[in-house]
Amino acid sequence: MNIQIIFYSMYGHIYRMADAVAEGAREVEDATVSLYQVPELVPKDILEKSGALKARQAFSHVPVATVGQLADADAIIFGTPTRFGMMCAQMRNFLDQTGELWSKDALVGKVGSVFTSTATQHGGQETTITSFHTTLLHLGFIIVGVPYSEKRILNMNEITGGSPYGGSTLAGLDGSRQPSENELAIARFQGKYVTEIAKALVRGRKV
Ligand SMILES: Cc1cc2nc3c(=O)[nH]c(=O)nc-3n(C[C@H](O)[C@H](O)[C@H](O)COP(=O)(O)O)c2cc1C
């Protein structure tokens, strides 16, 4: 199976989560798992002023995704930080280039899943993921979240991201909070679970 994890990250929180999603996906036999980032749109001087230029160096080795590669995937797990309760413009811009794939039904039947990050606890994790799902449904993806069999999404002992919609983390207003072990474990679960479902679908199609 070709499993693609495609993300945008400005300060590294989503990148850390993407790595955990990949770890989980790699636990599934026969999975080829690749990480990609979508192209940056913010001008360099603005990135520099906000400290993002330095933060983004930590994952500058991750290749930039091309729209054409989506057609090769069996599952795509998307990661986006929240921007005003929705996906970031970099991800939106990337998805807005899938018109040709849409017209050819090239993404129909692939497994799609989303994880996110916000600054604050109620800053729009669920709206970011569920509004992302709308686009995935238009493209024909089979949407997968994180079922309650992953008991860590029920954790009330600490502030934590993670919901039935998908994995998530909280960065804090100044970005100083890093993904917690609970959040990373949920992300690993999501990667493994999506890959297992993709595997079952691929096997079924071959029968
Ligand atoms: C323009 C802008 C809008 C944002 N909107 C929200 C928001 O609606 N709710 C929230 O909690 N955080 C918001 N944030 C904070 C980001 O979601 C946060 O920096 C991000 O999740 C950190 O992930 P990253 O390190 O991968 O970039 C916003 C940040 C920016 C720059």
Tab-separated table of C-alpha atoms and ligand atoms in Angstrom:
chain	number	residue	atom	x	y	z
A	1	MET	CA	0.000	0.000	0.000
A	2	ASN	CA	1.050	3.509	-0.774
A	3	ILE	CA	0.312	5.646	2.287
A	4	GLN	CA	0.967	9.361	1.938
A	5	ILE	CA	1.040	11.755	4.879
A	6	ILE	CA	0.702	15.271	3.542
A	7	PHE	CA	0.968	18.208	5.914
A	8	TYR	CA	1.621	21.869	6.372
A	9	SER	CA	3.348	23.072	9.508
A	10	MET	CA	4.551	26.539	10.391
A	11	TYR	CA	6.161	25.939	13.800
A	12	GLY	CA	6.625	22.154	13.817
A	13	HIS	CA	3.684	20.867	15.864
A	14	ILE	CA	1.945	19.311	12.877
A	15	TYR	CA	5.264	17.957	11.628
A	16	ARG	CA	5.796	16.176	14.988
A	17	MET	CA	2.279	14.754	14.760
A	18	ALA	CA	2.865	13.705	11.128
A	19	ASP	CA	5.932	11.766	12.235
A	20	ALA	CA	3.856	9.935	14.842
A	21	VAL	CA	1.139	9.170	12.265
A	22	ALA	CA	3.874	7.744	10.004
A	23	GLU	CA	5.256	5.614	12.853
A	24	GLY	CA	1.831	4.059	13.334
A	25	ALA	CA	1.302	3.493	9.619
A	26	ARG	CA	4.697	1.759	9.319
A	27	GLU	CA	3.593	-0.854	11.856
A	28	VAL	CA	1.323	-2.330	9.187
A	29	GLU	CA	2.999	-4.936	7.001
A	30	ASP	CA	3.257	-4.088	3.296
A	31	ALA	CA	2.801	-0.373	3.860
A	32	THR	CA	5.063	2.090	2.082
A	33	VAL	CA	4.721	5.275	4.069
A	34	SER	CA	5.924	8.683	2.849
A	35	LEU	CA	5.799	12.138	4.389
A	36	TYR	CA	5.302	15.241	2.254
A	37	GLN	CA	4.659	18.903	2.923
A	38	VAL	CA	2.582	21.203	0.766
A	39	PRO	CA	4.245	24.280	-0.756
A	40	GLU	CA	4.687	27.374	1.398
A	41	LEU	CA	2.821	30.512	0.360
A	42	VAL	CA	3.895	32.998	3.026
A	43	PRO	CA	6.649	35.430	1.907
A	44	LYS	CA	10.076	34.785	3.426
A	45	ASP	CA	10.300	38.117	5.291
A	46	ILE	CA	6.999	37.409	7.078
A	47	LEU	CA	8.142	33.902	7.980
A	48	GLU	CA	11.338	35.355	9.368
A	49	LYS	CA	9.549	37.961	11.490
A	50	SER	CA	7.271	35.331	13.010
A	51	GLY	CA	10.116	32.922	13.791
A	52	ALA	CA	8.713	30.353	11.375
A	53	LEU	CA	11.683	30.369	9.028
A	54	LYS	CA	13.905	28.899	11.741
A	55	ALA	CA	11.241	26.453	12.948
A	56	ARG	CA	10.635	25.205	9.405
A	57	GLN	CA	14.314	24.276	9.005
A	58	ALA	CA	13.668	21.255	11.234
A	59	PHE	CA	11.621	19.638	8.480
A	60	SER	CA	13.085	21.239	5.359
A	61	HIS	CA	14.257	17.744	4.320
A	62	VAL	CA	10.633	16.598	3.859
A	63	PRO	CA	9.855	16.643	0.127
A	64	VAL	CA	7.201	18.933	-1.282
A	65	ALA	CA	4.078	17.129	-2.483
A	66	THR	CA	2.869	17.329	-6.059
A	67	VAL	CA	-0.814	17.095	-6.872
A	68	GLY	CA	-0.204	14.283	-9.389
A	69	GLN	CA	1.183	11.927	-6.729
A	70	LEU	CA	-2.179	11.767	-4.952
A	71	ALA	CA	-3.470	9.396	-7.629
A	72	ASP	CA	-0.865	6.780	-6.581
A	73	ALA	CA	-1.991	6.651	-2.951
A	74	ASP	CA	-4.206	4.051	-1.310
A	75	ALA	CA	-4.654	6.334	1.693
A	76	ILE	CA	-3.796	9.952	2.367
A	77	ILE	CA	-3.591	11.355	5.882
A	78	PHE	CA	-3.633	15.137	5.874
A	79	GLY	CA	-2.261	17.353	8.638
A	80	THR	CA	-3.068	21.040	8.917
A	81	PRO	CA	-2.838	23.648	11.661
A	82	THR	CA	-6.019	25.581	12.350
A	83	ARG	CA	-6.430	28.992	10.758
A	84	PHE	CA	-9.525	30.716	12.162
A	85	GLY	CA	-11.165	27.334	12.733
A	86	MET	CA	-10.395	25.935	9.294
A	87	MET	CA	-7.529	24.401	7.321
A	88	CYS	CA	-4.578	26.634	6.457
A	89	ALA	CA	-4.356	28.419	3.099
A	90	GLN	CA	-1.328	26.390	2.039
A	91	MET	CA	-3.373	23.177	2.289
A	92	ARG	CA	-6.421	24.820	0.695
A	93	ASN	CA	-4.280	26.010	-2.213
A	94	PHE	CA	-2.880	22.516	-2.683
A	95	LEU	CA	-6.325	20.909	-2.674
A	96	ASP	CA	-7.664	23.550	-5.034
A	97	GLN	CA	-5.302	22.158	-7.656
A	98	THR	CA	-6.983	18.736	-7.655
A	99	GLY	CA	-9.621	19.714	-10.231
A	100	GLU	CA	-8.158	17.500	-12.929
A	101	LEU	CA	-7.990	14.519	-10.559
A	102	TRP	CA	-11.593	15.243	-9.521
A	103	SER	CA	-12.723	15.309	-13.187
A	104	LYS	CA	-11.118	11.897	-13.765
A	105	ASP	CA	-12.473	10.354	-10.527
A	106	ALA	CA	-8.828	9.648	-9.742
A	107	LEU	CA	-9.209	9.896	-5.950
A	108	VAL	CA	-12.504	8.035	-5.615
A	109	GLY	CA	-12.338	5.155	-3.141
A	110	LYS	CA	-9.087	6.198	-1.467
A	111	VAL	CA	-8.992	6.410	2.306
A	112	GLY	CA	-8.710	9.958	3.678
A	113	SER	CA	-8.091	11.125	7.221
A	114	VAL	CA	-7.179	14.421	8.892
A	115	PHE	CA	-5.283	15.590	11.974
A	116	THR	CA	-4.824	19.116	13.237
A	117	SER	CA	-3.335	21.524	15.732
A	118	THR	CA	-4.657	24.664	17.406
A	119	ALA	CA	-3.178	27.226	19.754
A	120	THR	CA	-6.027	26.887	22.242
A	121	GLN	CA	-8.253	24.175	23.637
A	122	HIS	CA	-11.430	25.418	21.962
A	123	GLY	CA	-9.843	27.116	18.975
A	124	GLY	CA	-11.501	24.982	16.312
A	125	GLN	CA	-9.975	21.509	16.156
A	126	GLU	CA	-13.266	19.839	15.327
A	127	THR	CA	-14.380	22.462	12.787
A	128	THR	CA	-11.001	22.283	11.066
A	129	ILE	CA	-11.218	18.527	10.650
A	130	THR	CA	-14.906	18.267	9.755
A	131	SER	CA	-14.778	21.148	7.265
A	132	PHE	CA	-11.744	19.450	5.688
A	133	HIS	CA	-13.883	16.319	5.326
A	134	THR	CA	-16.251	18.237	3.023
A	135	THR	CA	-13.483	18.586	0.440
A	136	LEU	CA	-12.475	14.943	0.842
A	137	LEU	CA	-16.066	13.846	0.238
A	138	HIS	CA	-16.244	15.887	-2.981
A	139	LEU	CA	-13.118	14.109	-4.149
A	140	GLY	CA	-14.595	10.692	-3.313
A	141	PHE	CA	-12.451	9.751	-0.315
A	142	ILE	CA	-13.658	7.218	2.230
A	143	ILE	CA	-13.240	9.177	5.451
A	144	VAL	CA	-11.735	7.583	8.531
A	145	GLY	CA	-11.330	9.183	11.952
A	146	VAL	CA	-10.285	7.793	15.332
A	147	PRO	CA	-12.905	5.461	16.828
A	148	TYR	CA	-13.538	5.284	20.576
A	149	SER	CA	-11.778	1.919	20.638
A	150	GLU	CA	-8.717	4.206	20.972
A	151	LYS	CA	-9.348	4.863	24.667
A	152	ARG	CA	-6.876	7.750	24.831
A	153	ILE	CA	-9.448	10.060	23.244
A	154	LEU	CA	-11.481	9.569	26.447
A	155	ASN	CA	-8.620	10.790	28.656
A	156	MET	CA	-9.929	13.411	31.132
A	157	ASN	CA	-6.859	13.449	33.378
A	158	GLU	CA	-5.027	16.084	31.380
A	159	ILE	CA	-5.611	18.633	28.649
A	160	THR	CA	-5.320	16.670	25.434
A	161	GLY	CA	-6.148	16.750	21.769
A	162	GLY	CA	-7.611	13.799	19.913
A	163	SER	CA	-11.250	13.178	19.070
A	164	PRO	CA	-13.338	10.803	16.971
A	165	TYR	CA	-12.699	13.200	14.081
A	166	GLY	CA	-8.944	12.732	14.178
A	167	GLY	CA	-5.726	13.299	16.054
A	168	SER	CA	-4.831	16.760	17.268
A	169	THR	CA	-2.518	18.722	19.500
A	170	LEU	CA	-2.524	22.066	21.299
A	171	ALA	CA	0.394	24.374	20.704
A	172	GLY	CA	-0.388	27.126	23.223
A	173	LEU	CA	-0.661	30.797	22.268
A	174	ASP	CA	3.116	31.191	22.060
A	175	GLY	CA	3.613	27.745	20.502
A	176	SER	CA	5.563	26.526	23.517
A	177	ARG	CA	3.445	23.460	24.232
A	178	GLN	CA	4.614	20.374	22.339
A	179	PRO	CA	2.472	17.349	21.436
A	180	SER	CA	1.916	15.262	24.576
A	181	GLU	CA	2.488	11.520	24.786
A	182	ASN	CA	-1.300	11.002	24.773
A	183	GLU	CA	-1.651	13.050	21.569
A	184	LEU	CA	1.279	11.320	19.877
A	185	ALA	CA	-0.145	7.906	20.777
A	186	ILE	CA	-3.500	8.876	19.246
A	187	ALA	CA	-1.663	10.054	16.112
A	188	ARG	CA	0.164	6.707	15.926
A	189	PHE	CA	-3.156	4.928	16.328
A	190	GLN	CA	-4.665	7.013	13.498
A	191	GLY	CA	-1.764	6.163	11.164
A	192	LYS	CA	-2.042	2.452	11.909
A	193	TYR	CA	-5.841	2.342	11.773
A	194	VAL	CA	-6.088	4.182	8.434
A	195	THR	CA	-3.408	1.924	6.953
A	196	GLU	CA	-5.158	-1.224	8.158
A	197	ILE	CA	-8.391	-0.057	6.528
A	198	ALA	CA	-6.563	0.783	3.299
A	199	LYS	CA	-5.005	-2.681	3.373
A	200	ALA	CA	-8.382	-4.368	3.758
A	201	LEU	CA	-9.782	-2.323	0.863
A	202	VAL	CA	-6.819	-3.042	-1.413
A	203	ARG	CA	-7.086	-6.769	-0.636
A	204	GLY	CA	-10.838	-6.714	-1.310
A	205	ARG	CA	-10.341	-5.086	-4.701
A	206	LYS	CA	-7.876	-7.792	-5.726
A	207	VAL	CA	-10.308	-10.630	-4.967
B	1	LIG	C1	-3.489	33.314	10.893
B	1	LIG	C2	-3.589	32.353	12.035
B	1	LIG	C3	-4.825	31.925	12.455
B	1	LIG	C4	-4.940	31.047	13.533
B	1	LIG	N1	-6.185	30.671	13.945
B	1	LIG	C5	-6.307	29.899	15.044
B	1	LIG	C6	-7.593	29.528	15.533
B	1	LIG	O1	-8.634	29.823	14.965
B	1	LIG	N2	-7.653	28.806	16.696
B	1	LIG	C7	-6.517	28.409	17.370
B	1	LIG	O2	-6.628	27.792	18.420
B	1	LIG	N3	-5.295	28.699	16.880
B	1	LIG	C8	-5.163	29.428	15.742
B	1	LIG	N4	-3.918	29.706	15.259
B	1	LIG	C9	-2.727	29.072	15.864
B	1	LIG	C10	-2.223	27.895	15.017
B	1	LIG	O3	-3.240	26.951	14.793
B	1	LIG	C11	-1.012	27.260	15.658
B	1	LIG	O4	0.057	28.159	15.535
B	1	LIG	C12	-0.670	25.936	15.004
B	1	LIG	O5	-1.639	24.973	15.306
B	1	LIG	C13	0.674	25.385	15.392
B	1	LIG	O6	0.966	24.300	14.518
B	1	LIG	P1	2.324	24.292	13.674
B	1	LIG	O7	3.433	24.441	14.653
B	1	LIG	O8	2.373	22.962	13.005
B	1	LIG	O9	2.278	25.411	12.679
B	1	LIG	C14	-3.785	30.564	14.177
B	1	LIG	C15	-2.525	30.963	13.707
B	1	LIG	C16	-2.412	31.844	12.647
B	1	LIG	C17	-1.044	32.243	12.162
